[in-house]
Amino acid sequence: MQVKIPPGIQTDQKIRIPKQGYGRTKETRGDLYILIKIVNPKYLTTEQRRLYEKLKATETI
């Protein structure tokens, strides 16, 4: 199964996929929920840190 992750999704948000979860009966299935966990790397290279800081500077919130 492939799932599109929408832009702007944050850690601990859920994505619901209708009728792909556990089967309640032979004919019906529940919804599947995917819990999003975004993990940042512990160590960044100099280039990665530079790019991260550049991206952070563009943040509008």
Short mmCIF file of N, CA, C and O in Angstrom, two decimals:
data_model
loop_
_atom_site.label_atom_id
_atom_site.label_comp_id
_atom_site.label_asym_id
_atom_site.label_seq_id
_atom_site.Cartn_x
_atom_site.Cartn_y
_atom_site.Cartn_z
N MET A 1 0.85 -1.17 0.00
CA MET A 1 0.00 0.00 0.00
C MET A 1 0.90 1.23 0.00
O MET A 1 1.88 1.30 0.73
N GLN A 2 0.57 2.20 -0.80
CA GLN A 2 1.26 3.48 -0.81
C GLN A 2 0.31 4.55 -0.28
O GLN A 2 -0.88 4.52 -0.58
N VAL A 3 0.87 5.47 0.49
CA VAL A 3 0.07 6.53 1.09
C VAL A 3 0.73 7.86 0.77
O VAL A 3 1.94 8.02 0.94
N LYS A 4 -0.06 8.81 0.28
CA LYS A 4 0.46 10.16 0.06
C LYS A 4 0.45 10.91 1.38
O LYS A 4 -0.57 10.96 2.07
N ILE A 5 1.60 11.48 1.73
CA ILE A 5 1.70 12.29 2.93
C ILE A 5 1.46 13.74 2.52
O ILE A 5 2.21 14.29 1.71
N PRO A 6 0.40 14.37 3.03
CA PRO A 6 0.09 15.73 2.60
C PRO A 6 1.15 16.74 3.09
O PRO A 6 1.73 16.56 4.16
N PRO A 7 1.41 17.77 2.30
CA PRO A 7 2.36 18.80 2.72
C PRO A 7 1.90 19.46 4.02
O PRO A 7 0.71 19.64 4.24
N GLY A 8 2.86 19.78 4.87
CA GLY A 8 2.54 20.49 6.10
C GLY A 8 2.09 19.61 7.25
O GLY A 8 1.78 20.11 8.33
N ILE A 9 2.05 18.29 7.05
CA ILE A 9 1.62 17.42 8.15
C ILE A 9 2.65 17.48 9.27
O ILE A 9 3.84 17.65 9.03
N GLN A 10 2.17 17.37 10.50
CA GLN A 10 3.02 17.51 11.68
C GLN A 10 3.04 16.20 12.47
O GLN A 10 2.17 15.35 12.32
N THR A 11 4.04 16.07 13.34
CA THR A 11 4.13 14.91 14.22
C THR A 11 2.85 14.78 15.04
O THR A 11 2.26 15.77 15.46
N ASP A 12 2.43 13.56 15.23
CA ASP A 12 1.24 13.17 16.00
C ASP A 12 -0.08 13.45 15.28
O ASP A 12 -1.14 13.23 15.87
N GLN A 13 -0.04 13.89 14.04
CA GLN A 13 -1.28 13.97 13.27
C GLN A 13 -1.57 12.59 12.69
O GLN A 13 -0.67 11.75 12.58
N LYS A 14 -2.82 12.34 12.34
CA LYS A 14 -3.22 11.04 11.81
C LYS A 14 -3.74 11.19 10.39
O LYS A 14 -4.35 12.20 10.05
N ILE A 15 -3.53 10.15 9.62
CA ILE A 15 -4.10 10.04 8.29
C ILE A 15 -5.08 8.88 8.33
O ILE A 15 -4.75 7.80 8.81
N ARG A 16 -6.30 9.10 7.85
CA ARG A 16 -7.32 8.05 7.84
C ARG A 16 -7.45 7.49 6.44
O ARG A 16 -7.57 8.21 5.46
N ILE A 17 -7.42 6.15 6.35
CA ILE A 17 -7.60 5.48 5.06
C ILE A 17 -8.86 4.62 5.20
O ILE A 17 -8.84 3.59 5.89
N PRO A 18 -9.95 5.08 4.58
CA PRO A 18 -11.23 4.38 4.75
C PRO A 18 -11.19 2.94 4.22
O PRO A 18 -10.58 2.65 3.20
N LYS A 19 -11.84 2.05 4.95
CA LYS A 19 -12.08 0.66 4.55
C LYS A 19 -10.79 -0.14 4.31
O LYS A 19 -10.79 -1.08 3.53
N GLN A 20 -9.71 0.24 4.96
CA GLN A 20 -8.46 -0.52 4.83
C GLN A 20 -7.99 -1.09 6.17
O GLN A 20 -6.91 -1.65 6.26
N GLY A 21 -8.79 -0.93 7.19
CA GLY A 21 -8.41 -1.40 8.52
C GLY A 21 -8.86 -2.82 8.79
O GLY A 21 -9.14 -3.60 7.88
N TYR A 22 -8.94 -3.14 10.06
CA TYR A 22 -9.32 -4.47 10.52
C TYR A 22 -10.74 -4.80 10.09
O TYR A 22 -11.63 -3.95 10.18
N GLY A 23 -10.95 -6.03 9.64
CA GLY A 23 -12.28 -6.46 9.21
C GLY A 23 -13.22 -6.68 10.38
O GLY A 23 -12.91 -7.45 11.28
N ARG A 24 -14.35 -6.01 10.37
CA ARG A 24 -15.36 -6.18 11.43
C ARG A 24 -16.18 -7.45 11.17
O ARG A 24 -16.51 -8.19 12.08
N THR A 25 -16.56 -7.62 9.92
CA THR A 25 -17.24 -8.85 9.49
C THR A 25 -16.62 -9.25 8.17
O THR A 25 -15.68 -8.62 7.70
N LYS A 26 -17.16 -10.29 7.56
CA LYS A 26 -16.61 -10.74 6.27
C LYS A 26 -16.81 -9.68 5.18
O LYS A 26 -16.04 -9.61 4.25
N GLU A 27 -17.84 -8.87 5.31
CA GLU A 27 -18.17 -7.91 4.26
C GLU A 27 -17.63 -6.50 4.51
O GLU A 27 -17.50 -5.72 3.58
N THR A 28 -17.41 -6.15 5.77
CA THR A 28 -17.03 -4.76 6.06
C THR A 28 -15.66 -4.69 6.73
O THR A 28 -15.25 -5.60 7.44
N ARG A 29 -14.98 -3.61 6.48
CA ARG A 29 -13.69 -3.34 7.09
C ARG A 29 -13.75 -1.96 7.73
O ARG A 29 -14.41 -1.06 7.25
N GLY A 30 -13.00 -1.79 8.80
CA GLY A 30 -12.91 -0.49 9.46
C GLY A 30 -11.92 0.40 8.73
O GLY A 30 -11.38 0.06 7.68
N ASP A 31 -11.68 1.55 9.29
CA ASP A 31 -10.72 2.49 8.72
C ASP A 31 -9.34 2.25 9.32
O ASP A 31 -9.20 1.86 10.48
N LEU A 32 -8.34 2.48 8.52
CA LEU A 32 -6.95 2.37 8.95
C LEU A 32 -6.46 3.77 9.30
O LEU A 32 -6.67 4.71 8.53
N TYR A 33 -5.83 3.92 10.44
CA TYR A 33 -5.27 5.21 10.85
C TYR A 33 -3.76 5.08 10.92
O TYR A 33 -3.24 4.13 11.51
N ILE A 34 -3.07 6.05 10.34
CA ILE A 34 -1.61 6.09 10.37
C ILE A 34 -1.21 7.29 11.21
O ILE A 34 -1.61 8.42 10.92
N LEU A 35 -0.43 7.04 12.25
CA LEU A 35 0.06 8.10 13.12
C LEU A 35 1.42 8.56 12.60
O LEU A 35 2.32 7.75 12.44
N ILE A 36 1.55 9.84 12.35
CA ILE A 36 2.77 10.41 11.77
C ILE A 36 3.77 10.76 12.87
O ILE A 36 3.42 11.41 13.85
N LYS A 37 4.99 10.31 12.70
CA LYS A 37 6.10 10.67 13.58
C LYS A 37 7.24 11.17 12.70
O LYS A 37 7.77 10.43 11.88
N ILE A 38 7.58 12.44 12.84
CA ILE A 38 8.66 13.05 12.07
C ILE A 38 9.89 13.07 12.96
O ILE A 38 9.85 13.61 14.06
N VAL A 39 10.96 12.47 12.48
CA VAL A 39 12.19 12.36 13.27
C VAL A 39 13.31 13.11 12.56
O VAL A 39 13.59 12.85 11.39
N ASN A 40 13.89 14.05 13.27
CA ASN A 40 15.03 14.79 12.73
C ASN A 40 16.31 14.03 13.06
O ASN A 40 16.42 13.43 14.13
N PRO A 41 17.30 14.06 12.17
CA PRO A 41 18.56 13.37 12.45
C PRO A 41 19.28 14.00 13.64
O PRO A 41 19.18 15.21 13.87
N LYS A 42 20.00 13.17 14.41
CA LYS A 42 20.74 13.68 15.56
C LYS A 42 21.93 14.52 15.13
O LYS A 42 22.29 15.49 15.78
N TYR A 43 22.55 14.12 14.04
CA TYR A 43 23.76 14.81 13.58
C TYR A 43 23.57 15.27 12.14
O TYR A 43 23.06 14.54 11.30
N LEU A 44 23.95 16.49 11.87
CA LEU A 44 23.86 17.06 10.53
C LEU A 44 25.26 17.40 10.02
O LEU A 44 26.11 17.84 10.79
N THR A 45 25.45 17.24 8.72
CA THR A 45 26.69 17.70 8.11
C THR A 45 26.62 19.22 8.04
O THR A 45 25.55 19.82 8.23
N THR A 46 27.73 19.84 7.75
CA THR A 46 27.76 21.30 7.62
C THR A 46 26.79 21.76 6.54
O THR A 46 26.06 22.74 6.72
N GLU A 47 26.76 21.05 5.43
CA GLU A 47 25.86 21.40 4.32
C GLU A 47 24.40 21.22 4.73
O GLU A 47 23.56 22.07 4.43
N GLN A 48 24.08 20.15 5.41
CA GLN A 48 22.71 19.92 5.86
C GLN A 48 22.27 21.01 6.84
O GLN A 48 21.15 21.51 6.76
N ARG A 49 23.15 21.39 7.75
CA ARG A 49 22.83 22.44 8.72
C ARG A 49 22.60 23.78 8.00
O ARG A 49 21.67 24.52 8.32
N ARG A 50 23.44 24.08 7.00
CA ARG A 50 23.29 25.32 6.24
C ARG A 50 21.94 25.34 5.52
O ARG A 50 21.22 26.34 5.56
N LEU A 51 21.57 24.23 4.90
CA LEU A 51 20.29 24.15 4.20
C LEU A 51 19.11 24.24 5.18
O LEU A 51 18.10 24.89 4.89
N TYR A 52 19.23 23.61 6.34
CA TYR A 52 18.18 23.67 7.35
C TYR A 52 17.99 25.11 7.84
O TYR A 52 16.86 25.58 7.95
N GLU A 53 19.07 25.81 8.09
CA GLU A 53 18.98 27.21 8.53
C GLU A 53 18.38 28.09 7.44
O GLU A 53 17.60 29.00 7.73
N LYS A 54 18.72 27.81 6.20
CA LYS A 54 18.14 28.57 5.08
C LYS A 54 16.63 28.33 5.00
O LYS A 54 15.86 29.28 4.82
N LEU A 55 16.22 27.09 5.16
CA LEU A 55 14.79 26.76 5.15
C LEU A 55 14.08 27.41 6.34
O LEU A 55 12.99 27.97 6.21
N LYS A 56 14.70 27.34 7.51
CA LYS A 56 14.12 27.93 8.70
C LYS A 56 13.90 29.44 8.55
O LYS A 56 12.91 29.99 9.03
N ALA A 57 14.81 30.11 7.85
CA ALA A 57 14.69 31.55 7.63
C ALA A 57 13.49 31.91 6.76
O ALA A 57 13.00 33.03 6.82
N THR A 58 13.01 30.96 5.97
CA THR A 58 11.86 31.24 5.09
C THR A 58 10.53 31.00 5.78
O THR A 58 9.49 31.30 5.22
N GLU A 59 10.55 30.45 6.99
CA GLU A 59 9.32 30.14 7.73
C GLU A 59 8.52 31.40 8.00
O GLU A 59 9.07 32.42 8.43
N THR A 60 7.22 31.32 7.78
CA THR A 60 6.36 32.51 7.94
C THR A 60 5.55 32.48 9.21
O THR A 60 4.81 33.41 9.48
N ILE A 61 5.63 31.42 9.97
CA ILE A 61 4.82 31.31 11.20
C ILE A 61 5.55 31.92 12.35
O ILE A 61 6.68 31.80 12.58
#
